[in-house]
């Protein structure tokens, strides 16, 4: 793998396939898409709270490890 620090699209697809049939498949797929699409680290995704989601404006407020809010 060398110095690569990200997953390829194919690797993400494999992860998505692995969620099929699991008890929390929808939640797991959502988290994977969120992490892959927005570059969230595991610790950032793990710490998400429902209060950080603004469904009206379709915004997710995430405290990034570098202390930058998005």
mmCIF file with all atom_site columns, N, CA and C in Angstrom:
data_model
loop_
_atom_site.group_PDB
_atom_site.id
_atom_site.type_symbol
_atom_site.label_atom_id
_atom_site.label_alt_id
_atom_site.label_comp_id
_atom_site.label_asym_id
_atom_site.label_entity_id
_atom_site.label_seq_id
_atom_site.pdbx_PDB_ins_code
_atom_site.Cartn_x
_atom_site.Cartn_y
_atom_site.Cartn_z
_atom_site.occupancy
_atom_site.B_iso_or_equiv
_atom_site.pdbx_formal_charge
_atom_site.auth_seq_id
_atom_site.auth_comp_id
_atom_site.auth_asym_id
_atom_site.auth_atom_id
_atom_site.pdbx_PDB_model_num
ATOM 1   N N  . UNK A 1 1  ? 0.822   -1.200 0.000  1.00 0.00 ? 1  UNK A N  1
ATOM 2   C CA . UNK A 1 1  ? 0.000   0.000  0.000  1.00 0.00 ? 1  UNK A CA 1
ATOM 3   C C  . UNK A 1 1  ? 0.865   1.262  0.000  1.00 0.00 ? 1  UNK A C  1
ATOM 4   N N  . UNK A 1 2  ? 2.063   1.221  0.501  1.00 0.00 ? 2  UNK A N  1
ATOM 5   C CA . UNK A 1 2  ? 2.960   2.375  0.444  1.00 0.00 ? 2  UNK A CA 1
ATOM 6   C C  . UNK A 1 2  ? 2.521   3.509  1.340  1.00 0.00 ? 2  UNK A C  1
ATOM 7   N N  . UNK A 1 3  ? 2.631   4.728  0.805  1.00 0.00 ? 3  UNK A N  1
ATOM 8   C CA . UNK A 1 3  ? 2.312   5.936  1.573  1.00 0.00 ? 3  UNK A CA 1
ATOM 9   C C  . UNK A 1 3  ? 0.854   6.362  1.459  1.00 0.00 ? 3  UNK A C  1
ATOM 10  N N  . UNK A 1 4  ? 0.050   5.624  0.751  1.00 0.00 ? 4  UNK A N  1
ATOM 11  C CA . UNK A 1 4  ? -1.353  5.987  0.555  1.00 0.00 ? 4  UNK A CA 1
ATOM 12  C C  . UNK A 1 4  ? -2.075  6.035  1.891  1.00 0.00 ? 4  UNK A C  1
ATOM 13  N N  . UNK A 1 5  ? -2.862  7.113  2.104  1.00 0.00 ? 5  UNK A N  1
ATOM 14  C CA . UNK A 1 5  ? -3.557  7.305  3.370  1.00 0.00 ? 5  UNK A CA 1
ATOM 15  C C  . UNK A 1 5  ? -5.062  7.439  3.186  1.00 0.00 ? 5  UNK A C  1
ATOM 16  N N  . UNK A 1 6  ? -5.569  6.868  2.111  1.00 0.00 ? 6  UNK A N  1
ATOM 17  C CA . UNK A 1 6  ? -7.004  6.931  1.845  1.00 0.00 ? 6  UNK A CA 1
ATOM 18  C C  . UNK A 1 6  ? -7.454  5.631  1.191  1.00 0.00 ? 6  UNK A C  1
ATOM 19  N N  . UNK A 1 7  ? -8.744  5.408  1.235  1.00 0.00 ? 7  UNK A N  1
ATOM 20  C CA . UNK A 1 7  ? -9.323  4.235  0.588  1.00 0.00 ? 7  UNK A CA 1
ATOM 21  C C  . UNK A 1 7  ? -9.670  4.570  -0.852 1.00 0.00 ? 7  UNK A C  1
ATOM 22  N N  . UNK A 1 8  ? -9.556  3.580  -1.704 1.00 0.00 ? 8  UNK A N  1
ATOM 23  C CA . UNK A 1 8  ? -9.986  3.762  -3.088 1.00 0.00 ? 8  UNK A CA 1
ATOM 24  C C  . UNK A 1 8  ? -11.507 3.577  -3.144 1.00 0.00 ? 8  UNK A C  1
ATOM 25  N N  . UNK A 1 9  ? -12.088 3.971  -4.236 1.00 0.00 ? 9  UNK A N  1
ATOM 26  C CA . UNK A 1 9  ? -13.530 3.801  -4.406 1.00 0.00 ? 9  UNK A CA 1
ATOM 27  C C  . UNK A 1 9  ? -13.897 2.315  -4.362 1.00 0.00 ? 9  UNK A C  1
ATOM 28  N N  . UNK A 1 10 ? -13.058 1.487  -4.921 1.00 0.00 ? 10 UNK A N  1
ATOM 29  C CA . UNK A 1 10 ? -13.310 0.037  -4.911 1.00 0.00 ? 10 UNK A CA 1
ATOM 30  C C  . UNK A 1 10 ? -13.289 -0.515 -3.484 1.00 0.00 ? 10 UNK A C  1
ATOM 31  N N  . UNK A 1 11 ? -12.370 -0.024 -2.672 1.00 0.00 ? 11 UNK A N  1
ATOM 32  C CA . UNK A 1 11 ? -12.303 -0.470 -1.282 1.00 0.00 ? 11 UNK A CA 1
ATOM 33  C C  . UNK A 1 11 ? -13.541 -0.026 -0.497 1.00 0.00 ? 11 UNK A C  1
ATOM 34  N N  . UNK A 1 12 ? -14.011 1.182  -0.782 1.00 0.00 ? 12 UNK A N  1
ATOM 35  C CA . UNK A 1 12 ? -15.231 1.666  -0.133 1.00 0.00 ? 12 UNK A CA 1
ATOM 36  C C  . UNK A 1 12 ? -16.417 0.822  -0.573 1.00 0.00 ? 12 UNK A C  1
ATOM 37  N N  . UNK A 1 13 ? -16.479 0.475  -1.844 1.00 0.00 ? 13 UNK A N  1
ATOM 38  C CA . UNK A 1 13 ? -17.556 -0.389 -2.344 1.00 0.00 ? 13 UNK A CA 1
ATOM 39  C C  . UNK A 1 13 ? -17.557 -1.734 -1.612 1.00 0.00 ? 13 UNK A C  1
ATOM 40  N N  . UNK A 1 14 ? -16.385 -2.279 -1.365 1.00 0.00 ? 14 UNK A N  1
ATOM 41  C CA . UNK A 1 14 ? -16.293 -3.543 -0.635 1.00 0.00 ? 14 UNK A CA 1
ATOM 42  C C  . UNK A 1 14 ? -16.815 -3.382 0.792  1.00 0.00 ? 14 UNK A C  1
ATOM 43  N N  . UNK A 1 15 ? -16.486 -2.275 1.430  1.00 0.00 ? 15 UNK A N  1
ATOM 44  C CA . UNK A 1 15 ? -16.998 -2.008 2.777  1.00 0.00 ? 15 UNK A CA 1
ATOM 45  C C  . UNK A 1 15 ? -18.515 -1.890 2.758  1.00 0.00 ? 15 UNK A C  1
ATOM 46  N N  . UNK A 1 16 ? -19.029 -1.186 1.744  1.00 0.00 ? 16 UNK A N  1
ATOM 47  C CA . UNK A 1 16 ? -20.480 -1.015 1.615  1.00 0.00 ? 16 UNK A CA 1
ATOM 48  C C  . UNK A 1 16 ? -21.155 -2.384 1.430  1.00 0.00 ? 16 UNK A C  1
ATOM 49  N N  . UNK A 1 17 ? -20.567 -3.224 0.613  1.00 0.00 ? 17 UNK A N  1
ATOM 50  C CA . UNK A 1 17 ? -21.118 -4.563 0.392  1.00 0.00 ? 17 UNK A CA 1
ATOM 51  C C  . UNK A 1 17 ? -21.134 -5.374 1.683  1.00 0.00 ? 17 UNK A C  1
ATOM 52  N N  . UNK A 1 18 ? -20.120 -5.165 2.526  1.00 0.00 ? 18 UNK A N  1
ATOM 53  C CA . UNK A 1 18 ? -20.021 -5.914 3.783  1.00 0.00 ? 18 UNK A CA 1
ATOM 54  C C  . UNK A 1 18 ? -21.138 -5.552 4.763  1.00 0.00 ? 18 UNK A C  1
ATOM 55  N N  . UNK A 1 19 ? -21.778 -4.405 4.590  1.00 0.00 ? 19 UNK A N  1
ATOM 56  C CA . UNK A 1 19 ? -22.857 -4.007 5.503  1.00 0.00 ? 19 UNK A CA 1
ATOM 57  C C  . UNK A 1 19 ? -24.181 -4.678 5.171  1.00 0.00 ? 19 UNK A C  1
ATOM 58  N N  . UNK A 1 20 ? -24.318 -5.192 3.964  1.00 0.00 ? 20 UNK A N  1
ATOM 59  C CA . UNK A 1 20 ? -25.596 -5.798 3.537  1.00 0.00 ? 20 UNK A CA 1
ATOM 60  C C  . UNK A 1 20 ? -25.987 -6.948 4.449  1.00 0.00 ? 20 UNK A C  1
ATOM 61  N N  . UNK A 1 21 ? -27.218 -6.910 4.884  1.00 0.00 ? 21 UNK A N  1
ATOM 62  C CA . UNK A 1 21 ? -27.731 -7.981 5.720  1.00 0.00 ? 21 UNK A CA 1
ATOM 63  C C  . UNK A 1 21 ? -27.421 -7.831 7.197  1.00 0.00 ? 21 UNK A C  1
ATOM 64  N N  . UNK A 1 22 ? -26.637 -6.832 7.552  1.00 0.00 ? 22 UNK A N  1
ATOM 65  C CA . UNK A 1 22 ? -26.335 -6.643 8.972  1.00 0.00 ? 22 UNK A CA 1
ATOM 66  C C  . UNK A 1 22 ? -27.506 -5.958 9.671  1.00 0.00 ? 22 UNK A C  1
ATOM 67  N N  . UNK A 1 23 ? -27.532 -6.032 10.966 1.00 0.00 ? 23 UNK A N  1
ATOM 68  C CA . UNK A 1 23 ? -28.631 -5.470 11.753 1.00 0.00 ? 23 UNK A CA 1
ATOM 69  C C  . UNK A 1 23 ? -28.779 -3.964 11.554 1.00 0.00 ? 23 UNK A C  1
ATOM 70  N N  . UNK A 1 24 ? -27.677 -3.269 11.396 1.00 0.00 ? 24 UNK A N  1
ATOM 71  C CA . UNK A 1 24 ? -27.688 -1.808 11.254 1.00 0.00 ? 24 UNK A CA 1
ATOM 72  C C  . UNK A 1 24 ? -27.136 -1.381 9.898  1.00 0.00 ? 24 UNK A C  1
ATOM 73  N N  . UNK A 1 25 ? -27.533 -2.078 8.855  1.00 0.00 ? 25 UNK A N  1
ATOM 74  C CA . UNK A 1 25 ? -26.974 -1.833 7.521  1.00 0.00 ? 25 UNK A CA 1
ATOM 75  C C  . UNK A 1 25 ? -27.167 -0.390 7.063  1.00 0.00 ? 25 UNK A C  1
ATOM 76  N N  . UNK A 1 26 ? -28.352 0.170  7.245  1.00 0.00 ? 26 UNK A N  1
ATOM 77  C CA . UNK A 1 26 ? -28.615 1.541  6.785  1.00 0.00 ? 26 UNK A CA 1
ATOM 78  C C  . UNK A 1 26 ? -27.719 2.534  7.522  1.00 0.00 ? 26 UNK A C  1
ATOM 79  N N  . UNK A 1 27 ? -27.605 2.385  8.826  1.00 0.00 ? 27 UNK A N  1
ATOM 80  C CA . UNK A 1 27 ? -26.750 3.280  9.614  1.00 0.00 ? 27 UNK A CA 1
ATOM 81  C C  . UNK A 1 27 ? -25.292 3.157  9.178  1.00 0.00 ? 27 UNK A C  1
ATOM 82  N N  . UNK A 1 28 ? -24.830 1.922  9.034  1.00 0.00 ? 28 UNK A N  1
ATOM 83  C CA . UNK A 1 28 ? -23.432 1.681  8.670  1.00 0.00 ? 28 UNK A CA 1
ATOM 84  C C  . UNK A 1 28 ? -23.111 2.227  7.284  1.00 0.00 ? 28 UNK A C  1
ATOM 85  N N  . UNK A 1 29 ? -24.018 2.037  6.344  1.00 0.00 ? 29 UNK A N  1
ATOM 86  C CA . UNK A 1 29 ? -23.810 2.557  4.988  1.00 0.00 ? 29 UNK A CA 1
ATOM 87  C C  . UNK A 1 29 ? -23.780 4.085  5.001  1.00 0.00 ? 29 UNK A C  1
ATOM 88  N N  . UNK A 1 30 ? -24.666 4.667  5.768  1.00 0.00 ? 30 UNK A N  1
ATOM 89  C CA . UNK A 1 30 ? -24.714 6.124  5.878  1.00 0.00 ? 30 UNK A CA 1
ATOM 90  C C  . UNK A 1 30 ? -23.397 6.668  6.440  1.00 0.00 ? 30 UNK A C  1
ATOM 91  N N  . UNK A 1 31 ? -22.909 6.057  7.497  1.00 0.00 ? 31 UNK A N  1
ATOM 92  C CA . UNK A 1 31 ? -21.642 6.502  8.093  1.00 0.00 ? 31 UNK A CA 1
ATOM 93  C C  . UNK A 1 31 ? -20.476 6.344  7.124  1.00 0.00 ? 31 UNK A C  1
ATOM 94  N N  . UNK A 1 32 ? -20.432 5.226  6.423  1.00 0.00 ? 32 UNK A N  1
ATOM 95  C CA . UNK A 1 32 ? -19.356 5.015  5.454  1.00 0.00 ? 32 UNK A CA 1
ATOM 96  C C  . UNK A 1 32 ? -19.397 6.060  4.345  1.00 0.00 ? 32 UNK A C  1
ATOM 97  N N  . UNK A 1 33 ? -20.585 6.338  3.818  1.00 0.00 ? 33 UNK A N  1
ATOM 98  C CA . UNK A 1 33 ? -20.711 7.348  2.768  1.00 0.00 ? 33 UNK A CA 1
ATOM 99  C C  . UNK A 1 33 ? -20.323 8.729  3.281  1.00 0.00 ? 33 UNK A C  1
ATOM 100 N N  . UNK A 1 34 ? -20.741 9.035  4.476  1.00 0.00 ? 34 UNK A N  1
ATOM 101 C CA . UNK A 1 34 ? -20.410 10.319 5.089  1.00 0.00 ? 34 UNK A CA 1
ATOM 102 C C  . UNK A 1 34 ? -18.900 10.454 5.272  1.00 0.00 ? 34 UNK A C  1
ATOM 103 N N  . UNK A 1 35 ? -18.287 9.411  5.803  1.00 0.00 ? 35 UNK A N  1
ATOM 104 C CA . UNK A 1 35 ? -16.841 9.445  6.031  1.00 0.00 ? 35 UNK A CA 1
ATOM 105 C C  . UNK A 1 35 ? -16.070 9.551  4.724  1.00 0.00 ? 35 UNK A C  1
ATOM 106 N N  . UNK A 1 36 ? -16.450 8.751  3.740  1.00 0.00 ? 36 UNK A N  1
ATOM 107 C CA . UNK A 1 36 ? -15.738 8.748  2.471  1.00 0.00 ? 36 UNK A CA 1
ATOM 108 C C  . UNK A 1 36 ? -15.968 10.045 1.701  1.00 0.00 ? 36 UNK A C  1
ATOM 109 N N  . UNK A 1 37 ? -17.201 10.488 1.667  1.00 0.00 ? 37 UNK A N  1
ATOM 110 C CA . UNK A 1 37 ? -17.539 11.674 0.882  1.00 0.00 ? 37 UNK A CA 1
ATOM 111 C C  . UNK A 1 37 ? -17.001 12.979 1.451  1.00 0.00 ? 37 UNK A C  1
ATOM 112 N N  . UNK A 1 38 ? -16.840 13.023 2.770  1.00 0.00 ? 38 UNK A N  1
ATOM 113 C CA . UNK A 1 38 ? -16.419 14.280 3.398  1.00 0.00 ? 38 UNK A CA 1
ATOM 114 C C  . UNK A 1 38 ? -15.091 14.176 4.122  1.00 0.00 ? 38 UNK A C  1
ATOM 115 N N  . UNK A 1 39 ? -14.450 13.039 3.996  1.00 0.00 ? 39 UNK A N  1
ATOM 116 C CA . UNK A 1 39 ? -13.123 12.877 4.572  1.00 0.00 ? 39 UNK A CA 1
ATOM 117 C C  . UNK A 1 39 ? -13.098 12.877 6.095  1.00 0.00 ? 39 UNK A C  1
ATOM 118 N N  . UNK A 1 40 ? -14.170 12.382 6.707  1.00 0.00 ? 40 UNK A N  1
ATOM 119 C CA . UNK A 1 40 ? -14.184 12.329 8.169  1.00 0.00 ? 40 UNK A CA 1
ATOM 120 C C  . UNK A 1 40 ? -13.289 11.204 8.664  1.00 0.00 ? 40 UNK A C  1
ATOM 121 N N  . UNK A 1 41 ? -12.587 11.474 9.735  1.00 0.00 ? 41 UNK A N  1
ATOM 122 C CA . UNK A 1 41 ? -11.806 10.441 10.400 1.00 0.00 ? 41 UNK A CA 1
ATOM 123 C C  . UNK A 1 41 ? -12.759 9.597  11.243 1.00 0.00 ? 41 UNK A C  1
ATOM 124 N N  . UNK A 1 42 ? -12.327 8.400  11.608 1.00 0.00 ? 42 UNK A N  1
ATOM 125 C CA . UNK A 1 42 ? -13.164 7.513  12.413 1.00 0.00 ? 42 UNK A CA 1
ATOM 126 C C  . UNK A 1 42 ? -13.576 8.202  13.705 1.00 0.00 ? 42 UNK A C  1
ATOM 127 N N  . UNK A 1 43 ? -12.639 8.860  14.368 1.00 0.00 ? 43 UNK A N  1
ATOM 128 C CA . UNK A 1 43 ? -12.952 9.520  15.639 1.00 0.00 ? 43 UNK A CA 1
ATOM 129 C C  . UNK A 1 43 ? -13.954 10.656 15.451 1.00 0.00 ? 43 UNK A C  1
ATOM 130 N N  . UNK A 1 44 ? -13.908 11.329 14.316 1.00 0.00 ? 44 UNK A N  1
ATOM 131 C CA . UNK A 1 44 ? -14.868 12.404 14.039 1.00 0.00 ? 44 UNK A CA 1
ATOM 132 C C  . UNK A 1 44 ? -16.264 11.820 13.803 1.00 0.00 ? 44 UNK A C  1
ATOM 133 N N  . UNK A 1 45 ? -16.340 10.736 13.061 1.00 0.00 ? 45 UNK A N  1
ATOM 134 C CA . UNK A 1 45 ? -17.636 10.087 12.813 1.00 0.00 ? 45 UNK A CA 1
ATOM 135 C C  . UNK A 1 45 ? -18.176 9.469  14.104 1.00 0.00 ? 45 UNK A C  1
ATOM 136 N N  . UNK A 1 46 ? -17.308 8.880  14.880 1.00 0.00 ? 46 UNK A N  1
ATOM 137 C CA . UNK A 1 46 ? -17.705 8.226  16.134 1.00 0.00 ? 46 UNK A CA 1
ATOM 138 C C  . UNK A 1 46 ? -18.309 9.236  17.107 1.00 0.00 ? 46 UNK A C  1
ATOM 139 N N  . UNK A 1 47 ? -17.801 10.457 17.104 1.00 0.00 ? 47 UNK A N  1
ATOM 140 C CA . UNK A 1 47 ? -18.253 11.462 18.053 1.00 0.00 ? 47 UNK A CA 1
ATOM 141 C C  . UNK A 1 47 ? -19.468 12.266 17.622 1.00 0.00 ? 47 UNK A C  1
ATOM 142 N N  . UNK A 1 48 ? -20.025 11.963 16.465 1.00 0.00 ? 48 UNK A N  1
ATOM 143 C CA . UNK A 1 48 ? -21.181 12.722 15.982 1.00 0.00 ? 48 UNK A CA 1
ATOM 144 C C  . UNK A 1 48 ? -22.383 12.577 16.910 1.00 0.00 ? 48 UNK A C  1
ATOM 145 N N  . UNK A 1 49 ? -23.060 13.680 17.130 1.00 0.00 ? 49 UNK A N  1
ATOM 146 C CA . UNK A 1 49 ? -24.274 13.710 17.945 1.00 0.00 ? 49 UNK A CA 1
ATOM 147 C C  . UNK A 1 49 ? -25.431 14.179 17.061 1.00 0.00 ? 49 UNK A C  1
ATOM 148 N N  . UNK A 1 50 ? -26.620 13.733 17.351 1.00 0.00 ? 50 UNK A N  1
ATOM 149 C CA . UNK A 1 50 ? -27.790 14.140 16.583 1.00 0.00 ? 50 UNK A CA 1
ATOM 150 C C  . UNK A 1 50 ? -27.958 15.660 16.603 1.00 0.00 ? 50 UNK A C  1
ATOM 151 N N  . UNK A 1 51 ? -27.554 16.304 17.682 1.00 0.00 ? 51 UNK A N  1
ATOM 152 C CA . UNK A 1 51 ? -27.675 17.759 17.794 1.00 0.00 ? 51 UNK A CA 1
ATOM 153 C C  . UNK A 1 51 ? -26.780 18.496 16.789 1.00 0.00 ? 51 UNK A C  1
ATOM 154 N N  . UNK A 1 52 ? -25.838 17.802 16.181 1.00 0.00 ? 52 UNK A N  1
ATOM 155 C CA . UNK A 1 52 ? -24.955 18.418 15.188 1.00 0.00 ? 52 UNK A CA 1
ATOM 156 C C  . UNK A 1 52 ? -25.570 18.429 13.786 1.00 0.00 ? 52 UNK A C  1
ATOM 157 N N  . UNK A 1 53 ? -26.730 17.820 13.653 1.00 0.00 ? 53 UNK A N  1
ATOM 158 C CA . UNK A 1 53 ? -27.389 17.732 12.352 1.00 0.00 ? 53 UNK A CA 1
ATOM 159 C C  . UNK A 1 53 ? -28.514 18.755 12.285 1.00 0.00 ? 53 UNK A C  1
ATOM 160 N N  . UNK A 1 54 ? -28.447 19.609 11.270 1.00 0.00 ? 54 UNK A N  1
ATOM 161 C CA . UNK A 1 54 ? -29.502 20.576 11.015 1.00 0.00 ? 54 UNK A CA 1
ATOM 162 C C  . UNK A 1 54 ? -30.227 20.119 9.755  1.00 0.00 ? 54 UNK A C  1
ATOM 163 N N  . UNK A 1 55 ? -31.327 19.391 9.939  1.00 0.00 ? 55 UNK A N  1
ATOM 164 C CA . UNK A 1 55 ? -32.035 18.830 8.788  1.00 0.00 ? 55 UNK A CA 1
ATOM 165 C C  . UNK A 1 55 ? -32.700 19.893 7.930  1.00 0.00 ? 55 UNK A C  1
ATOM 166 N N  . UNK A 1 56 ? -33.068 21.007 8.541  1.00 0.00 ? 56 UNK A N  1
ATOM 167 C CA . UNK A 1 56 ? -33.729 22.077 7.783  1.00 0.00 ? 56 UNK A CA 1
ATOM 168 C C  . UNK A 1 56 ? -32.787 22.677 6.733  1.00 0.00 ? 56 UNK A C  1
ATOM 169 N N  . UNK A 1 57 ? -31.566 22.968 7.146  1.00 0.00 ? 57 UNK A N  1
ATOM 170 C CA . UNK A 1 57 ? -30.614 23.559 6.196  1.00 0.00 ? 57 UNK A CA 1
ATOM 171 C C  . UNK A 1 57 ? -29.695 22.506 5.579  1.00 0.00 ? 57 UNK A C  1
ATOM 172 N N  . UNK A 1 58 ? -29.891 21.235 5.970  1.00 0.00 ? 58 UNK A N  1
ATOM 173 C CA . UNK A 1 58 ? -29.094 20.124 5.446  1.00 0.00 ? 58 UNK A CA 1
ATOM 174 C C  . UNK A 1 58 ? -27.608 20.325 5.699  1.00 0.00 ? 58 UNK A C  1
ATOM 175 N N  . UNK A 1 59 ? -27.287 20.676 6.956  1.00 0.00 ? 59 UNK A N  1
ATOM 176 C CA . UNK A 1 59 ? -25.902 20.933 7.353  1.00 0.00 ? 59 UNK A CA 1
ATOM 177 C C  . UNK A 1 59 ? -25.534 20.021 8.514  1.00 0.00 ? 59 UNK A C  1
ATOM 178 N N  . UNK A 1 60 ? -24.325 19.506 8.477  1.00 0.00 ? 60 UNK A N  1
ATOM 179 C CA . UNK A 1 60 ? -23.782 18.716 9.564  1.00 0.00 ? 60 UNK A CA 1
ATOM 180 C C  . UNK A 1 60 ? -22.610 19.490 10.146 1.00 0.00 ? 60 UNK A C  1
ATOM 181 N N  . UNK A 1 61 ? -22.664 19.750 11.424 1.00 0.00 ? 61 UNK A N  1
ATOM 182 C CA . UNK A 1 61 ? -21.588 20.468 12.100 1.00 0.00 ? 61 UNK A CA 1
ATOM 183 C C  . UNK A 1 61 ? -20.688 19.436 12.760 1.00 0.00 ? 61 UNK A C  1
ATOM 184 N N  . UNK A 1 62 ? -19.455 19.360 12.282 1.00 0.00 ? 62 UNK A N  1
ATOM 185 C CA . UNK A 1 62 ? -18.508 18.377 12.798 1.00 0.00 ? 62 UNK A CA 1
ATOM 186 C C  . UNK A 1 62 ? -17.285 19.087 13.336 1.00 0.00 ? 62 UNK A C  1
ATOM 187 N N  . UNK A 1 63 ? -16.943 18.800 14.586 1.00 0.00 ? 63 UNK A N  1
ATOM 188 C CA . UNK A 1 63 ? -15.716 19.348 15.166 1.00 0.00 ? 63 UNK A CA 1
ATOM 189 C C  . UNK A 1 63 ? -14.558 18.505 14.638 1.00 0.00 ? 63 UNK A C  1
ATOM 190 N N  . UNK A 1 64 ? -13.799 19.069 13.721 1.00 0.00 ? 64 UNK A N  1
ATOM 191 C CA . UNK A 1 64 ? -12.695 18.349 13.101 1.00 0.00 ? 64 UNK A CA 1
ATOM 192 C C  . UNK A 1 64 ? -11.519 18.272 14.062 1.00 0.00 ? 64 UNK A C  1
ATOM 193 N N  . UNK A 1 65 ? -10.673 17.300 13.885 1.00 0.00 ? 65 UNK A N  1
ATOM 194 C CA . UNK A 1 65 ? -9.517  17.126 14.761 1.00 0.00 ? 65 UNK A CA 1
ATOM 195 C C  . UNK A 1 65 ? -8.618  18.351 14.751 1.00 0.00 ? 65 UNK A C  1
ATOM 196 N N  . UNK A 1 66 ? -8.619  19.059 13.645 1.00 0.00 ? 66 UNK A N  1
ATOM 197 C CA . UNK A 1 66 ? -7.805  20.269 13.548 1.00 0.00 ? 66 UNK A CA 1
ATOM 198 C C  . UNK A 1 66 ? -8.551  21.487 14.046 1.00 0.00 ? 66 UNK A C  1
ATOM 199 N N  . UNK A 1 67 ? -9.664  21.254 14.728 1.00 0.00 ? 67 UNK A N  1
ATOM 200 C CA . UNK A 1 67 ? -10.487 22.305 15.359 1.00 0.00 ? 67 UNK A CA 1
ATOM 201 C C  . UNK A 1 67 ? -11.123 23.260 14.356 1.00 0.00 ? 67 UNK A C  1
ATOM 202 N N  . UNK A 1 68 ? -11.340 22.802 13.148 1.00 0.00 ? 68 UNK A N  1
ATOM 203 C CA . UNK A 1 68 ? -12.031 23.604 12.137 1.00 0.00 ? 68 UNK A CA 1
ATOM 204 C C  . UNK A 1 68 ? -13.452 23.081 12.022 1.00 0.00 ? 68 UNK A C  1
ATOM 205 N N  . UNK A 1 69 ? -14.439 23.949 12.089 1.00 0.00 ? 69 UNK A N  1
ATOM 206 C CA . UNK A 1 69 ? -15.819 23.519 11.965 1.00 0.00 ? 69 UNK A CA 1
ATOM 207 C C  . UNK A 1 69 ? -16.283 23.590 10.523 1.00 0.00 ? 69 UNK A C  1
ATOM 208 N N  . UNK A 1 70 ? -17.011 22.575 10.085 1.00 0.00 ? 70 UNK A N  1
ATOM 209 C CA . UNK A 1 70 ? -17.552 22.509 8.733  1.00 0.00 ? 70 UNK A CA 1
ATOM 210 C C  . UNK A 1 70 ? -19.033 22.359 8.793  1.00 0.00 ? 70 UNK A C  1
#
